Short mmCIF file of C-alpha atoms in Angstrom, two decimals:
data_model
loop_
_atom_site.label_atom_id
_atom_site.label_comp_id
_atom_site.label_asym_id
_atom_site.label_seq_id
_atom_site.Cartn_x
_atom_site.Cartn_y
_atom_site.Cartn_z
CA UNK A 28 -113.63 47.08 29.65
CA UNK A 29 -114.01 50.14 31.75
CA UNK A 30 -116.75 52.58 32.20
CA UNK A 31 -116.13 55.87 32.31
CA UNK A 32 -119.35 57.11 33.49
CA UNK A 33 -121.34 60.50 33.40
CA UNK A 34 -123.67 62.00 36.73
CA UNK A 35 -126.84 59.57 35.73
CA UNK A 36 -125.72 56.76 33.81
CA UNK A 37 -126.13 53.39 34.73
CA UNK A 38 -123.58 50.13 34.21
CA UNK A 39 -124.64 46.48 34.84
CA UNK A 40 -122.63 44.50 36.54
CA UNK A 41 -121.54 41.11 36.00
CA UNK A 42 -119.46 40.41 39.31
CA UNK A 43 -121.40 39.22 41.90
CA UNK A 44 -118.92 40.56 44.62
CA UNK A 45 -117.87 44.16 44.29
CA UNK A 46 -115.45 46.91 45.86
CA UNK A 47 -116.10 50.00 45.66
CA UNK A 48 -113.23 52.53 46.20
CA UNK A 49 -112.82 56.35 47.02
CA UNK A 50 -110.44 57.85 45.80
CA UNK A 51 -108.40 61.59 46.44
CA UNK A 52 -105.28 63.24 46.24
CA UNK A 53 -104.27 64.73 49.61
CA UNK A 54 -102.40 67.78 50.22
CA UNK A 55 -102.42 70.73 52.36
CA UNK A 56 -105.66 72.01 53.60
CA UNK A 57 -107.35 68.69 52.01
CA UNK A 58 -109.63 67.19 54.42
CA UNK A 59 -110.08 62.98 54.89
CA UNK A 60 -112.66 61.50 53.74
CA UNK A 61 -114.66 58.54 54.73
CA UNK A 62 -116.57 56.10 52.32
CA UNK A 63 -119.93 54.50 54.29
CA UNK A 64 -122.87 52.59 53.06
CA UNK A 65 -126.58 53.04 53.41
CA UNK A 66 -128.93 49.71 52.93
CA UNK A 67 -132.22 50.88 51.93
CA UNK A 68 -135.44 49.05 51.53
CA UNK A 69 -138.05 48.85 49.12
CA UNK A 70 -139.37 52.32 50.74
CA UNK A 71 -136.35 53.94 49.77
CA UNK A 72 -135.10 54.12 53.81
CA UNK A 73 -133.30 52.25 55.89
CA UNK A 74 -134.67 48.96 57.89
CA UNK A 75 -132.74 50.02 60.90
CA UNK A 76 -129.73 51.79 62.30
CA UNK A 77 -127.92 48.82 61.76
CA UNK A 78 -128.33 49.56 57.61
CA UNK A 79 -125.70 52.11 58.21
CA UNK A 80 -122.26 50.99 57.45
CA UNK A 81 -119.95 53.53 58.54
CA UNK A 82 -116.28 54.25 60.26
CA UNK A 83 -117.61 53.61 63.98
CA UNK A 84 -120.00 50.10 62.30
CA UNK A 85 -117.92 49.33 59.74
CA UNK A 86 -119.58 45.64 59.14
CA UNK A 87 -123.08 44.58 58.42
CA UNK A 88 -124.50 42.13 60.53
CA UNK A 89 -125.46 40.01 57.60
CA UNK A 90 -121.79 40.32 56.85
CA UNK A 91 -122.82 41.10 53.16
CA UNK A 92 -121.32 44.75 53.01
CA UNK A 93 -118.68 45.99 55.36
CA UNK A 94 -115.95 48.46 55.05
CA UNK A 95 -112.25 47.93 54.54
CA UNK A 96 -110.79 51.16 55.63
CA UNK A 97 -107.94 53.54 54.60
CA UNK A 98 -104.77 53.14 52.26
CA UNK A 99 -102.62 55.11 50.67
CA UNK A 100 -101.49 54.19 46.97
CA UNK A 101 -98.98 55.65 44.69
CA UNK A 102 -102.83 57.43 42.92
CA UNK A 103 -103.75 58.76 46.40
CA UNK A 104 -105.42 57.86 49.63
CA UNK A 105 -108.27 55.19 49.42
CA UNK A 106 -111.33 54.21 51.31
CA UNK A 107 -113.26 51.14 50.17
CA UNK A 108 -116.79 49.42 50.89
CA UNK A 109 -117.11 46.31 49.47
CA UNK A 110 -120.42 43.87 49.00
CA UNK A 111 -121.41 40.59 48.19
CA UNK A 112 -124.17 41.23 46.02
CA UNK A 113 -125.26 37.60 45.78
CA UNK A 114 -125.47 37.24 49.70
CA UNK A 115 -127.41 40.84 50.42
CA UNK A 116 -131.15 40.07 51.76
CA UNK A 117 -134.14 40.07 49.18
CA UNK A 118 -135.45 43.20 50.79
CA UNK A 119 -132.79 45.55 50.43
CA UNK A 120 -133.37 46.91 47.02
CA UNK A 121 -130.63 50.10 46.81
CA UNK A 122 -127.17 50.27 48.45
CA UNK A 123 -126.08 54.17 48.83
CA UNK A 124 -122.19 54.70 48.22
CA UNK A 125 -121.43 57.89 50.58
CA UNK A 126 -118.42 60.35 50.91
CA UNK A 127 -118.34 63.02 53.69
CA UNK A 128 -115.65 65.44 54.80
CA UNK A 129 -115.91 65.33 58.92
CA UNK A 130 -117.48 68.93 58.61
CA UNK A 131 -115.19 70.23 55.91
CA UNK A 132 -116.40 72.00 52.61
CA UNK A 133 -116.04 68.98 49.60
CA UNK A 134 -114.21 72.04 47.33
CA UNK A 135 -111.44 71.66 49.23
CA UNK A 136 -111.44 67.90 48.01
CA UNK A 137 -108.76 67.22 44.92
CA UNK A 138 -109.45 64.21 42.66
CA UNK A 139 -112.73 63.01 44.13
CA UNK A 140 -113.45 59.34 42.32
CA UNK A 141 -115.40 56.25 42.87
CA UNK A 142 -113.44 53.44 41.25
CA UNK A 143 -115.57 49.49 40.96
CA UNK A 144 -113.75 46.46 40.99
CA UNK A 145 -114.63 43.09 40.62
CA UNK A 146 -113.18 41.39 43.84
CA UNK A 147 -112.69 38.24 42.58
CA UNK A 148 -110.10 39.49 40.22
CA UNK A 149 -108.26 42.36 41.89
CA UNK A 150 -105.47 42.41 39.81
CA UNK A 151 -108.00 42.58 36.65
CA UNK A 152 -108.98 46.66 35.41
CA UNK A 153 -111.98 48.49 36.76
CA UNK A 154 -115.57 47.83 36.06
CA UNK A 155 -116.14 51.34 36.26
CA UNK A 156 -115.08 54.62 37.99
CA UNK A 157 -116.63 58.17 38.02
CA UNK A 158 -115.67 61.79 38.76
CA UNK A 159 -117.39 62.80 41.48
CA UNK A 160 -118.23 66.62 41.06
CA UNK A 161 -120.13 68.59 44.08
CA UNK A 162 -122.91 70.99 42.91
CA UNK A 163 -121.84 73.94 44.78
CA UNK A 164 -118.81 73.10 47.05
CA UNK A 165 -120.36 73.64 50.19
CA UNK A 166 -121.44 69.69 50.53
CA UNK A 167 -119.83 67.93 53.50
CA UNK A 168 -121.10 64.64 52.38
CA UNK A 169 -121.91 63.49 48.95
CA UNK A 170 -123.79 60.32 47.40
CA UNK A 171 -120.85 58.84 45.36
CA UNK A 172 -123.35 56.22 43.43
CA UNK A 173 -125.66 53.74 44.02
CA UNK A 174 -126.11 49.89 43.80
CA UNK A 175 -129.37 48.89 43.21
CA UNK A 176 -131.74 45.94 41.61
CA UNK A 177 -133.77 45.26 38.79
CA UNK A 178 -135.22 41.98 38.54
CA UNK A 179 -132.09 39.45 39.44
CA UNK A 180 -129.15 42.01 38.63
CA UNK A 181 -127.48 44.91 40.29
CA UNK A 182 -126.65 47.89 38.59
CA UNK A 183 -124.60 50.67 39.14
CA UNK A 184 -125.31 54.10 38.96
CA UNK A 185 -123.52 57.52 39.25
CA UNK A 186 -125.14 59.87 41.56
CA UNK A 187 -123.06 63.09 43.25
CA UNK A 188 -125.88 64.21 45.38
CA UNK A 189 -124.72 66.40 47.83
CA UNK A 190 -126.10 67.52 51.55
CA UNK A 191 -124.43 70.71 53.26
CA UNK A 192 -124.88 69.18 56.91
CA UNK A 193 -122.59 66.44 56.91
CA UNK A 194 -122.82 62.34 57.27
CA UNK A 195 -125.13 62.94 60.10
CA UNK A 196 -128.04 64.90 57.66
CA UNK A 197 -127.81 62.27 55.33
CA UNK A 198 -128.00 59.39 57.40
CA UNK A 199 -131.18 60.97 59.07
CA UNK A 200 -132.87 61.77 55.61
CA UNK A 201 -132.78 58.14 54.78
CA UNK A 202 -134.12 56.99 58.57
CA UNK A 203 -131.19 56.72 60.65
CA UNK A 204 -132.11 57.96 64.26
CA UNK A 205 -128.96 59.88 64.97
CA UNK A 206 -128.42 60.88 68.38
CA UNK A 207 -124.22 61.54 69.84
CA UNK A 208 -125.22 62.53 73.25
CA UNK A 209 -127.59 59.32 74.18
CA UNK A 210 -125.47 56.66 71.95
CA UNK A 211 -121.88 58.39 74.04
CA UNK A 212 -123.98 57.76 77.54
CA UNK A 213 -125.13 54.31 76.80
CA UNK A 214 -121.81 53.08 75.57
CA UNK A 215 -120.41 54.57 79.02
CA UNK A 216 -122.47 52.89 80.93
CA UNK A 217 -122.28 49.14 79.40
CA UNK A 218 -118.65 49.72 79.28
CA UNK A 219 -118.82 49.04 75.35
CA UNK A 220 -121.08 45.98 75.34
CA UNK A 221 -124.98 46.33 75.04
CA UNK A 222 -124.90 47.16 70.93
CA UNK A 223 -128.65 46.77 70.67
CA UNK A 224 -128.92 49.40 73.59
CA UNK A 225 -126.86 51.78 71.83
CA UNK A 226 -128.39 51.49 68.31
CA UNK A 227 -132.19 52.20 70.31
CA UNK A 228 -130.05 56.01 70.76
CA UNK A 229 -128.90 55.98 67.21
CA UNK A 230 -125.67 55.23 66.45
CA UNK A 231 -122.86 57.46 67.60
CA UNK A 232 -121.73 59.83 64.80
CA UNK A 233 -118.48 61.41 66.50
CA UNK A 234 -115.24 59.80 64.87
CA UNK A 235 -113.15 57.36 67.15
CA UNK A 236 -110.10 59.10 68.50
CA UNK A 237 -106.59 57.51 67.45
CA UNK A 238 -105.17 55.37 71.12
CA UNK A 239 -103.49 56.99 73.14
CA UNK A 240 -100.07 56.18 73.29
CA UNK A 241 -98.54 54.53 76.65
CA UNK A 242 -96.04 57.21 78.79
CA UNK A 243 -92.86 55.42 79.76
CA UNK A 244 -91.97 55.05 83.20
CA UNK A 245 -88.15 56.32 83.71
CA UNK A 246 -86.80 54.74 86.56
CA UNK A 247 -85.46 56.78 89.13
CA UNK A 248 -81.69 57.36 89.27
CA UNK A 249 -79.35 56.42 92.33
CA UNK A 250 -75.81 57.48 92.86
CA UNK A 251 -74.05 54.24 92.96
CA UNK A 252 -70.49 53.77 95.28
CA UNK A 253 -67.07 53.12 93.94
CA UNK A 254 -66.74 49.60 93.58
CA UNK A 255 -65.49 47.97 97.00
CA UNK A 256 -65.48 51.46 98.87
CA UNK A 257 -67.57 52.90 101.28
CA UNK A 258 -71.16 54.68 100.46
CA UNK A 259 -70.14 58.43 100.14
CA UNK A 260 -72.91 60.97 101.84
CA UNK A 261 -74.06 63.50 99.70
CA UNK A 262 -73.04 66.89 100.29
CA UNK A 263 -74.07 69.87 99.32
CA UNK A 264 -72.47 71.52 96.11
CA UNK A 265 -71.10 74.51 98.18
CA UNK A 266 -68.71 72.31 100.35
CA UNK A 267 -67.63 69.95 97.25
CA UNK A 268 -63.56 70.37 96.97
CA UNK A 269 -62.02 70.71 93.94
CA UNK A 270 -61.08 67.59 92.03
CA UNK A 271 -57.65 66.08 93.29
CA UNK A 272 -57.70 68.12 96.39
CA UNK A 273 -58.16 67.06 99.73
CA UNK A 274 -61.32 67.76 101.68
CA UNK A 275 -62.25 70.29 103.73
CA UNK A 276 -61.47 70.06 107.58
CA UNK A 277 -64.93 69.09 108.55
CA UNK A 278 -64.27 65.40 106.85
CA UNK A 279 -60.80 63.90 106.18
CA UNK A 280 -59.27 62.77 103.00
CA UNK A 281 -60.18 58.98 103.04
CA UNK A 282 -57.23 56.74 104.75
CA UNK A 283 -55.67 60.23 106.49
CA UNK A 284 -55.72 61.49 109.71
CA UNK A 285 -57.81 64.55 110.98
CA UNK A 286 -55.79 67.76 110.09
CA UNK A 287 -55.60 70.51 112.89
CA UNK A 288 -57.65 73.83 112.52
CA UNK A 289 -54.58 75.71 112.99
CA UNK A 290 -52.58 74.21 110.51
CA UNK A 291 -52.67 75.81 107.39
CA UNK A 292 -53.49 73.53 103.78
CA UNK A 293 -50.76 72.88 101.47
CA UNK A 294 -51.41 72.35 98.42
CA UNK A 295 -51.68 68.15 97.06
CA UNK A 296 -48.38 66.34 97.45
CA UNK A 297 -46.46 69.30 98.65
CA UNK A 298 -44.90 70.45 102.25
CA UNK A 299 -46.94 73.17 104.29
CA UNK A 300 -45.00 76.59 104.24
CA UNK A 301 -42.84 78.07 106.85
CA UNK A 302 -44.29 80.46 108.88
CA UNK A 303 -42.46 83.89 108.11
CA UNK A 304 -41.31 85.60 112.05
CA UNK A 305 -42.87 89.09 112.83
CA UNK A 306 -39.87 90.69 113.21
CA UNK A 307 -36.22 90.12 112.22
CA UNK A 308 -33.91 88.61 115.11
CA UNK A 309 -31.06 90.50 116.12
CA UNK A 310 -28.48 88.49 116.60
CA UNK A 311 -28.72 86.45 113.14
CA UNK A 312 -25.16 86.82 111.38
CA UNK A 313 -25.25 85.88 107.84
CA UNK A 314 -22.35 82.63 107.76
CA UNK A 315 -19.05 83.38 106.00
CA UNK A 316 -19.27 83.43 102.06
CA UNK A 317 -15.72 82.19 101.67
CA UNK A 318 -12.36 83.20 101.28
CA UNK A 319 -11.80 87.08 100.27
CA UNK A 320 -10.25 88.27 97.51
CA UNK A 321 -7.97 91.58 97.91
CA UNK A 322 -6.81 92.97 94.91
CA UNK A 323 -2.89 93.97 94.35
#
């Protein structure tokens, strides 16, 4: 049976391993969202930075509650923090179920819901969902619901608790020791290792960029000779002949001789012209046409 719950109420819950999904419709102008998890002790705060399980610490290092990232369904796009609630340490008495927006207003968020499933059977309906409903639209990060104890069971409860200054105000409220700059210089200069250094600063709150994607070298390009003939020099494209004509008289046609300056180009495959005289010569008789015909 599934629980359709109310800001408030309270389920038990029988499964001793659960998943708890986010759930949205995207569209234009919708921003993502990203589901995180808050282990608080008996104080109501966290133990330690490492209590935070979140997009750039996505696993617990008891390995109890860690986060399974994105997906997109045929309902919407998905975000999902599951727990084993039999494993989770004796002093953590509350496990916060978080939304936020990345800076971006939660009105602009269509079909908010936090969906529980019993991960043992996946295939099996719901536990429980709710409609999560900001107060005033202005949140940036929202407490979906809570797991928590009483006596040797968990329960679940709907919350919807909003805070206007992002993932990074609610983390602090609860003990987190949040600080970008310090966590970003630390993890520069251990070259990534050193985790207990960089939680000391706080983990780092910015969102990891997507890798970049490798540029393809493009070989360059040579001008490759007729198979079995000579290398041909480039020239420029001012002294290229036309195509099927012979070259010009600073290089020979290949396999002819060197024409002379003063003789004049023919066009391909036909005889050079005959140079026309200056002046007409005199004594040139036109030869006889043939017998002539008198008339009677």
């Amino acid at each position: 049976m599934t629980h359709a719950m109310l800001k408030g109420s309270n389920v038990p819950l029988e499964a001793t391993t659960v998943r708890a999904v986010l759930r949205w419709t995207p569209g234009q102008g919708v921003p993502d969202v990203d589901a995180s998890a808050l282990l608080l002790g008996p104080d109501g705060r966290v133990r330690s930075d490492e209590d935070f399980v979140f997009y750039n610490q996505p696993r617990h290092p008891s390995g109890k509650v860690w986060r399974l990232g994105k997906k997109r369904g045929a309902e919407g796009l998905t975000d999902t923090i599951q727990t084993d609630l039999s494993g989770v340490e004796s002093d953590v008495s509350q496990i916060l179920l978080v939304a936020s927006a990345d800076g971006v207003t939660f009105d602009r968020v269509r079909s908010l819901r936090i969906v529980l499933y019993d991960a043992a059977a996946p295939e099996a309906e719901p536990l429980a969902y709710f409609d999560v409903k900001p107060e005033t639209g202005q949140e940036t990060a929202l407490i979906c619901g809570e797991l928590y104890r009483r006596g040797e069971r968990w329960k679940f409860r709907a919350l919807g608790e909003g805070y206007s200054n992002g993932l990074k105000g609610l983390a602090t409220d609860f003990g987190i020791s949040v600080d970008e700059s310090e966590a970003a210089e630390e993890g520069a200069a251990t070259g990534g290792e050193g985790t207990s250094a960089a939680a000391q600063a706080g983990p780092e709150m910015s969102r990891p960029l997507p890798p970049e994607q490798p540029t393809a070298v493009v070989p360059q390009q040579t001008t490759q000779p007729a198979y079995g003939y000579p290398q041909q020099q480039q020239q420029p494209a001012a002294t290229q002949p036309a195509y099927g004509y012979p070259h010009p008289t600073s290089r020979p046609a290949y396999g002819y001789p060197q024409p002379s300056p003063a003789t004049a180009q023919s066009g391909y495959g036909y005889p050079p012209p005959v140079p026309v005289p200056a002046a007409p010569d005199p004594d040139f008789r036109l030869p006889p046409q043939g017998p002539q015909f008198i008339g009677r």
